[in-house]
Short mmCIF file of C-alpha atoms and ligand atoms in Angstrom, two decimals:
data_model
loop_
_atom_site.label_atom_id
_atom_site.label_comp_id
_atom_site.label_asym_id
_atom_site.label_seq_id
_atom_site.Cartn_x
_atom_site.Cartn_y
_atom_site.Cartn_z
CA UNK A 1 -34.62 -28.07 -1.21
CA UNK A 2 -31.95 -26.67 -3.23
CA UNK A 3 -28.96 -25.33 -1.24
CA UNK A 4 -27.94 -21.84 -0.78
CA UNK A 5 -24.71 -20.84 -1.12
CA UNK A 6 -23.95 -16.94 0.13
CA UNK A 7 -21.91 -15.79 -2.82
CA UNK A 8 -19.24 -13.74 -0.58
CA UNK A 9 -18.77 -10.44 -1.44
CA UNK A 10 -15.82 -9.85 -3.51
CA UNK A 11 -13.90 -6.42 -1.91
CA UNK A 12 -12.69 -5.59 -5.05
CA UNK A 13 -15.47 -4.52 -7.14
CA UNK A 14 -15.24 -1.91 -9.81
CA UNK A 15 -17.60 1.07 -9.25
CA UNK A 16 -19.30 0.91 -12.47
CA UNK A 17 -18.66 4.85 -12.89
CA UNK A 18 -15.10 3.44 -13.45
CA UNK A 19 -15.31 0.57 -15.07
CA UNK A 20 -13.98 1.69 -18.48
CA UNK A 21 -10.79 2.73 -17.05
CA UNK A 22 -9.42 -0.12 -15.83
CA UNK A 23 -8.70 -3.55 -16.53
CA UNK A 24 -9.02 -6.22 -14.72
CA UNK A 25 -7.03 -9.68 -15.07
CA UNK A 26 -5.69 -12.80 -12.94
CA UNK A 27 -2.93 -14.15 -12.95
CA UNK A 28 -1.05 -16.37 -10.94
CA UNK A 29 -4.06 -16.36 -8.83
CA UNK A 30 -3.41 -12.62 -7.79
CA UNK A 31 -5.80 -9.60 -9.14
CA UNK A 32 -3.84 -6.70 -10.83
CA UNK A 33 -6.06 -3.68 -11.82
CA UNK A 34 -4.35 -2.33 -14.53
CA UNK A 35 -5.00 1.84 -14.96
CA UNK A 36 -3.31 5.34 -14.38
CA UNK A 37 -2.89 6.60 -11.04
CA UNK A 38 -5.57 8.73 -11.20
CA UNK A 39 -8.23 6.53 -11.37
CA UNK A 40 -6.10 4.08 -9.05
CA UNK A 41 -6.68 6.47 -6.40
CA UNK A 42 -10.19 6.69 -6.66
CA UNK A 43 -10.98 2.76 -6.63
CA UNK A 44 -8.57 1.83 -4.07
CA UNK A 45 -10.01 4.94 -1.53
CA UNK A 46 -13.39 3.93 -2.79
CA UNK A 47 -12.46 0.49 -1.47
CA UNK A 48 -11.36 1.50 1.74
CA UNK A 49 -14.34 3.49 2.18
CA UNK A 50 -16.91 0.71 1.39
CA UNK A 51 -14.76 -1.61 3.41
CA UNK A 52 -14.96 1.20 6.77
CA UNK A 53 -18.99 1.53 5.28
CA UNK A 54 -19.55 -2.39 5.87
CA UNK A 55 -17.81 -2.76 8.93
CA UNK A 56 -19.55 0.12 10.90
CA UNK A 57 -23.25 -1.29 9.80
CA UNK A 58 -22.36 -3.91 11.82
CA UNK A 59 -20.61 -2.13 14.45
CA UNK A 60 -17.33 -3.12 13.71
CA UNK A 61 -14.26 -0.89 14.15
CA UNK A 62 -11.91 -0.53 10.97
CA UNK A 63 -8.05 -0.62 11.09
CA UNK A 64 -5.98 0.75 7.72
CA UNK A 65 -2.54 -0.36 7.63
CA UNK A 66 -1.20 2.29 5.48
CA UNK A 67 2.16 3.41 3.81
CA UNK A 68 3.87 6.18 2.57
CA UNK A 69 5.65 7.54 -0.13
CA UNK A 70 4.42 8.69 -3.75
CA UNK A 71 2.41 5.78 -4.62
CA UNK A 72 -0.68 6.34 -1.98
CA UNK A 73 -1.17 9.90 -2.39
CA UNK A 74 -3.81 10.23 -4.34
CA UNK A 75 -5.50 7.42 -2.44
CA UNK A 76 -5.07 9.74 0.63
CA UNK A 77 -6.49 12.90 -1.67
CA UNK A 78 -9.64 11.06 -2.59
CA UNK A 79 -9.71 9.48 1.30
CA UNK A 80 -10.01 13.25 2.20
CA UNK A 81 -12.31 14.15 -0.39
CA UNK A 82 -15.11 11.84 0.83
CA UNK A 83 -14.25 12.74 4.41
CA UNK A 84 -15.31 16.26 3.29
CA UNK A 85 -18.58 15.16 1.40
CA UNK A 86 -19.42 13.06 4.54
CA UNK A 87 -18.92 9.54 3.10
CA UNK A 88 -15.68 8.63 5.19
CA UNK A 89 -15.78 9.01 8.90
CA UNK A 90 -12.96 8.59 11.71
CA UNK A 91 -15.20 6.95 14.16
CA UNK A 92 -13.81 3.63 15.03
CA UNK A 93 -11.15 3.83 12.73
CA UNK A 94 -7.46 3.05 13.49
CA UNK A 95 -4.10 3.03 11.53
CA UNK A 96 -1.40 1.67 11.63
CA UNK A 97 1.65 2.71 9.64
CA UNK A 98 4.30 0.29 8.24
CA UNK A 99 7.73 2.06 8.69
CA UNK A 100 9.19 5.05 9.86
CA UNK A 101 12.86 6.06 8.91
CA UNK A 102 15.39 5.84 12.18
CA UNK A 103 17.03 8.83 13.91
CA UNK A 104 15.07 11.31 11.73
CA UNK A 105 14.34 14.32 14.62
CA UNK A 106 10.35 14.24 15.40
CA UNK A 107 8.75 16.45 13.93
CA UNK A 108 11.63 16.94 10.54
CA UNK A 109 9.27 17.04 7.08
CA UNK A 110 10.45 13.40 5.83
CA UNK A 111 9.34 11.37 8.74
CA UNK A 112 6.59 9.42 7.90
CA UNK A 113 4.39 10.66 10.81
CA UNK A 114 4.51 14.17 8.87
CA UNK A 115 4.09 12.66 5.77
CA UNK A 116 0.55 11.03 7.14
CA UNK A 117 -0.11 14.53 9.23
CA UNK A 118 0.41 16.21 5.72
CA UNK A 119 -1.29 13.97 3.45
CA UNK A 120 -4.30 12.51 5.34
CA UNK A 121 -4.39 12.65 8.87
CA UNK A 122 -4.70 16.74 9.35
CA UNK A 123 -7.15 16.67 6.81
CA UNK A 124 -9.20 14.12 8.37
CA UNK A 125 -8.86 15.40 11.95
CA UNK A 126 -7.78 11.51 13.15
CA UNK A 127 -6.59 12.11 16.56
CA UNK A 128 -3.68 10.83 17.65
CA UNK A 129 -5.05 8.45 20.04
CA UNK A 130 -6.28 6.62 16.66
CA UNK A 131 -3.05 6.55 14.31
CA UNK A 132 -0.12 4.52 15.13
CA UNK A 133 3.19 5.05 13.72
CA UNK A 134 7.25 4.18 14.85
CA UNK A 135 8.22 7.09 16.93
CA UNK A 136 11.32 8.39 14.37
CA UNK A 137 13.71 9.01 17.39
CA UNK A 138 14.52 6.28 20.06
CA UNK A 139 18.04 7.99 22.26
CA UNK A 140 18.74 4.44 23.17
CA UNK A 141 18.77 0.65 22.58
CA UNK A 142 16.40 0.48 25.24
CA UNK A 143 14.01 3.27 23.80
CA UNK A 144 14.11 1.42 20.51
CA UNK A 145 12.98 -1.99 21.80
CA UNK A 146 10.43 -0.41 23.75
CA UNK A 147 9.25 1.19 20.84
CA UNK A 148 9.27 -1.97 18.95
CA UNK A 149 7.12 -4.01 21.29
CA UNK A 150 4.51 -1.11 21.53
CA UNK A 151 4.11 -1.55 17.62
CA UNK A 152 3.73 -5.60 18.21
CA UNK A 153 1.19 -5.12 20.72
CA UNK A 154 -0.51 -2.32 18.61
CA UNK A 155 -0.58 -5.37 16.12
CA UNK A 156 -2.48 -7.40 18.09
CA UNK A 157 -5.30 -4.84 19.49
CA UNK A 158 -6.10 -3.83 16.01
CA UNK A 159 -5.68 -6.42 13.13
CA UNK A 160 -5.88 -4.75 9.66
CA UNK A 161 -8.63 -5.16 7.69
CA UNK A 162 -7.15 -3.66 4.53
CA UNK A 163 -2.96 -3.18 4.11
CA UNK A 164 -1.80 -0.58 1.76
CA UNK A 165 1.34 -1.33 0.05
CA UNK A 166 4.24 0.81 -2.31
CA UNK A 167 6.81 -1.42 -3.66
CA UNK A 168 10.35 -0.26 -4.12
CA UNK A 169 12.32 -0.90 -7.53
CA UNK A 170 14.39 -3.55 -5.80
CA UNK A 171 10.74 -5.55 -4.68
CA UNK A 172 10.81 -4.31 -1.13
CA UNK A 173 7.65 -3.64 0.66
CA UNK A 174 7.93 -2.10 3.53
CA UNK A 175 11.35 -1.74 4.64
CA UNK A 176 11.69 -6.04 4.24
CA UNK A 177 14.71 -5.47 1.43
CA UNK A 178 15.46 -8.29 -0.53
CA UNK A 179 18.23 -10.46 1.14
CA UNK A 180 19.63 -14.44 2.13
CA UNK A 181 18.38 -13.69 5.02
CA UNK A 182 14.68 -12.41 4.96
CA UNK A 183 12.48 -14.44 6.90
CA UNK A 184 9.12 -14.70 7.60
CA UNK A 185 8.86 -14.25 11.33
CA UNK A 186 6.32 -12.15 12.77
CA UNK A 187 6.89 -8.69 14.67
CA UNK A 188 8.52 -5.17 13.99
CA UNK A 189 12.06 -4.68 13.59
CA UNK A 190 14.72 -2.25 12.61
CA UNK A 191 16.59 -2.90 9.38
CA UNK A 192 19.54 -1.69 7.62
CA UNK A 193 17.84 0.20 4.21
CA UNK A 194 19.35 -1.15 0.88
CA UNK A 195 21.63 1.08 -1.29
CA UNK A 196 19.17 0.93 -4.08
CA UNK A 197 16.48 2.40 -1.24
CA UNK A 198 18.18 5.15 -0.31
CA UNK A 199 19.18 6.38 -3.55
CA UNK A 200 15.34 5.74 -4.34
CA UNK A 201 14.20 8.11 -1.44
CA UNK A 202 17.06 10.48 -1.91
CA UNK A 203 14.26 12.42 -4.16
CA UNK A 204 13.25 13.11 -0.97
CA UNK A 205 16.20 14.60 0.54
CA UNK A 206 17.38 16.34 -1.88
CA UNK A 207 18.93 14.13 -4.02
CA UNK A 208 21.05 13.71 -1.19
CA UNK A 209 22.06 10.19 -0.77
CA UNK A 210 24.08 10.92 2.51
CA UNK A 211 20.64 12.59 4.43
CA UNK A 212 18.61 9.60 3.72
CA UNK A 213 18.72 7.70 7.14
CA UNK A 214 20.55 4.19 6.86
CA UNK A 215 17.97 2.50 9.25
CA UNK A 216 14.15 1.83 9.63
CA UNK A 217 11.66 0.12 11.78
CA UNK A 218 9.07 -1.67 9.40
CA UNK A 219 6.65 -4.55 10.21
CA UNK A 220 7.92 -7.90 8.86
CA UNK A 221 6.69 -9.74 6.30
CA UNK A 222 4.60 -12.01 8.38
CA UNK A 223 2.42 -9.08 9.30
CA UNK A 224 1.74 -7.40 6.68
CA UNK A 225 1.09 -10.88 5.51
CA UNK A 226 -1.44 -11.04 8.42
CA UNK A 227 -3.80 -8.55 7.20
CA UNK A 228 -7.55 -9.50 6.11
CA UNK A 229 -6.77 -7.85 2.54
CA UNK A 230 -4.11 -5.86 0.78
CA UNK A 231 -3.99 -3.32 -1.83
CA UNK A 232 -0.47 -2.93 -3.77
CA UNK A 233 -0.14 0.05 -6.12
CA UNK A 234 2.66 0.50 -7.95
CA UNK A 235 3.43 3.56 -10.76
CA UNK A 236 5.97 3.86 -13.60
CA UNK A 237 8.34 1.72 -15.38
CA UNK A 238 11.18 1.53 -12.28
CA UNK A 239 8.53 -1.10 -11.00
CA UNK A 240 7.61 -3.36 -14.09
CA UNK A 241 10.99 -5.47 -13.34
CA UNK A 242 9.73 -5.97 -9.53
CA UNK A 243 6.49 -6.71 -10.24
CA UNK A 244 6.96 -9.61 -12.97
CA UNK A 245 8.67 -11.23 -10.80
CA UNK A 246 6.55 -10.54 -7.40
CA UNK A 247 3.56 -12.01 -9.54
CA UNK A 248 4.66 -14.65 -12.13
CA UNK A 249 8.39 -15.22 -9.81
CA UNK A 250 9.53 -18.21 -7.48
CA UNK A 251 8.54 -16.92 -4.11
CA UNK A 252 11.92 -15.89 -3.09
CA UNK A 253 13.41 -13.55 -0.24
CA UNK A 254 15.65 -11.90 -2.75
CA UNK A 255 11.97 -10.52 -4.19
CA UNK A 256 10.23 -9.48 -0.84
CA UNK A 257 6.85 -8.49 -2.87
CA UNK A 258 7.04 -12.18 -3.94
CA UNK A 259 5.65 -13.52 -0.57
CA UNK A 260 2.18 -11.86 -1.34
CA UNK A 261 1.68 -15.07 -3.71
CA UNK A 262 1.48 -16.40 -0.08
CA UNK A 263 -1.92 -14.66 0.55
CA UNK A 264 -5.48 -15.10 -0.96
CA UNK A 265 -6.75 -11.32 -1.04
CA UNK A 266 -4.33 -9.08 -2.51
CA UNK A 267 -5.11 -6.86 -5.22
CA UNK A 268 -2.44 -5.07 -7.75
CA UNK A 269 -3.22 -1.80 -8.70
CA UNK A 270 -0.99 -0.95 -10.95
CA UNK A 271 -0.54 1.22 -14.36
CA UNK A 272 0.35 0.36 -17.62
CA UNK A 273 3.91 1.11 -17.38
CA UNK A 274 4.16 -1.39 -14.14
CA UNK A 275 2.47 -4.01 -16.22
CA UNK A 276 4.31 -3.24 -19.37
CA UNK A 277 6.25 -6.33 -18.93
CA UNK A 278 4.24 -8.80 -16.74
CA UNK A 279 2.31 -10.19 -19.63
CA UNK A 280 5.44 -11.37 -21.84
CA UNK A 281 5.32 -11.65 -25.24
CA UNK A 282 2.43 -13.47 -26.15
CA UNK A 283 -0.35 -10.97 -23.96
CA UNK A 284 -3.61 -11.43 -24.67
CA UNK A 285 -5.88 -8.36 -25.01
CA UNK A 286 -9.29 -9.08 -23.06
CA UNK A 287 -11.84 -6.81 -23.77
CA UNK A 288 -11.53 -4.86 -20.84
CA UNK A 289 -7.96 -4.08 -21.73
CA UNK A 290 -8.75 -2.66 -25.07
CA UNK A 291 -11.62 -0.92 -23.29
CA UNK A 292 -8.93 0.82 -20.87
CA UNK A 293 -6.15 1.08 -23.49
CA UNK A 294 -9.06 3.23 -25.47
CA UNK A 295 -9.63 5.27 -22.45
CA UNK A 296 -6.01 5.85 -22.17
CA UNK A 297 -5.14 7.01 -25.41
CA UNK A 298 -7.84 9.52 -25.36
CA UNK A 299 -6.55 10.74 -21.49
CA UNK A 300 -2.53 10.40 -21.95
CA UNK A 301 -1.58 10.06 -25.08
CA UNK A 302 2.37 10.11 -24.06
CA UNK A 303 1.42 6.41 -22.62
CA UNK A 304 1.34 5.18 -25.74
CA UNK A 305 3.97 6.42 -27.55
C1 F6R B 1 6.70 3.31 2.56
C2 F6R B 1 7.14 1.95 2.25
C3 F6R B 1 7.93 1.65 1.03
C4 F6R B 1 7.35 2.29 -0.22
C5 F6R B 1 8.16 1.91 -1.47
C6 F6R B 1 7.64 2.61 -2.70
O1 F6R B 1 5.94 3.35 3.75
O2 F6R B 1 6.87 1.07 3.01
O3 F6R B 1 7.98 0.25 0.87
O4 F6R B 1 6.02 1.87 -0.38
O5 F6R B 1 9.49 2.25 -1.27
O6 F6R B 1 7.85 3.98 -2.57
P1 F6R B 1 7.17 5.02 -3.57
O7 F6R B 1 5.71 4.89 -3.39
O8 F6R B 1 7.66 6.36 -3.12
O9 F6R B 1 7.63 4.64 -4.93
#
């Protein structure tokens, strides 16, 4: 009798609705998904969703890990849209976030628990009991490794299922900036955030490089690289540099994105002026590209000039 092999189910499957708009391609082993930020936000929410869909026919909890800044957002919008229609539900989900600046006063607009409150979680109605974020205030050493160790157990209740990811211009993810020193040990930690970071997130504080805090608490590299699956997105030129050599690099702690070579289900999602330079000079067009580059030049024609 001929064998059966289950064909596992790949998570990253193009809803064929969308299918014109992006690309597709491997390389180095990883997936990148090349379109605009749009549609980026509808496949990666439509991801999450199917992933939470899956999970709860089987009566399985889901846990996001999720970030913040500008790259998610419209993952978040289109999270909330199928809330509303009734295709996303909160039951038996959990979240967990990556960072949160340091001495930032609860409750001030650029902590990252406001940014989720603003973005997703108010929208959503996820209690609190069910997101879990770096408190943005610790008065003491003692408050801050207390805080630190309730994030590490938090780790261990609820393993991710899916990671979301930004990546900063210098190659950080999460707070990990790039350094000698970067290791892969497990558990949270507090960091010192790199020049290029803060003026990055001055946008933020009004271009004010002195209000952007000089410390964060972000999960290490290890655990983020201990999630079932992650989903990278990255927007706009400032990233192309970063992401060449996260993808095509030496995996190297100067790079931090670079240590996602290390796992087997990550998925780029990127747009065209991220990938402008990760293909090098001798890119070949595969259908799919020239499929998406068509769809492109008909939606923004400023990409291709
Ligand atoms: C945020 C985080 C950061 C950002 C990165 C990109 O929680 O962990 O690593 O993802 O700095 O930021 P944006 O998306 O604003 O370009």
């Amino acid at each position: 009798m001929p064998t059966t092999s289950k064909k596992r189910r790949s998570n990253w499957r193009i809803p064929p609705k969308l299918n014109a708009k992006v690309s597709r391609h491997t390389i180095n082993e990883q997936k990148v998904f090349i379109t605009d930020k749009e549609t980026g936000g509808e496949l990666v929410s439509r991801w999450m969703v199917n992933l939470q869909k899956r999970r709860t026919t089987t009566g399985e909890g889901t846990t996001f890990g999720l970030a913040t800044g500008s790259s998610p957002v419209l993952v978040y919008e289109n999270l909330v849209k199928a809330y509303n229609n009734g295709d996303f539900t909160t039951e038996n989900l959990n979240t967990i976030n990556l960072d949160e600046y340091a001495n930032l006063e609860a409750g001030h607009k650029e902590t990252y628990k406001q940014f989720m409150k603003k973005n997703l979680f108010d929208d959503i109605k996820l209690p609190e009991s069910q997101f879990h974020i770096f408190g943005s205030n610790p008065h003491s050493n003692d408050e801050e490794d207390e805080e630190i160790q309730r994030i590490n157990e938090l780790l261990k209740t609820y393993p991710r299922h899916l990671q979301l990811l930004g990546i900063g211009p210098n190659g950080h993810i999460g707070f990990n900036e790039p350094g000698k020193t970067l290791t892969v040990d497990t558990g949270a930690r507090v960091v010192k955030l790199a020049i290029a970071t803060c003026e990055a997130n001055s946008r933020f504080f009004d271009n004010d490089i002195n209000a952007v805090p000089t410390h964060a608490r972000t999960l290490g590299i290890a655990d983020i690289l201990a999630a079932d699956s992650i989903v990278i997105l990255a927007w706009g030129e400032a990233k192309a540099r970063a992401i060449q050599k996260a993808i095509t690099g030496p995996v190297d702690s100067l790079l931090p994105a670079s240590f996602l070579q290390r796992h087997k289900n990550v998925a780029w999602v990127i747009d065209k002026e991220a990938a402008s330079i990760l293909f090098g000079k001798g890119m070949r067009i595969t259908r799919s590209m020239a499929r998406m580059n068509l769809y492109l030049q008909k939606q923004i024609p400023q990409a291709n000039q």
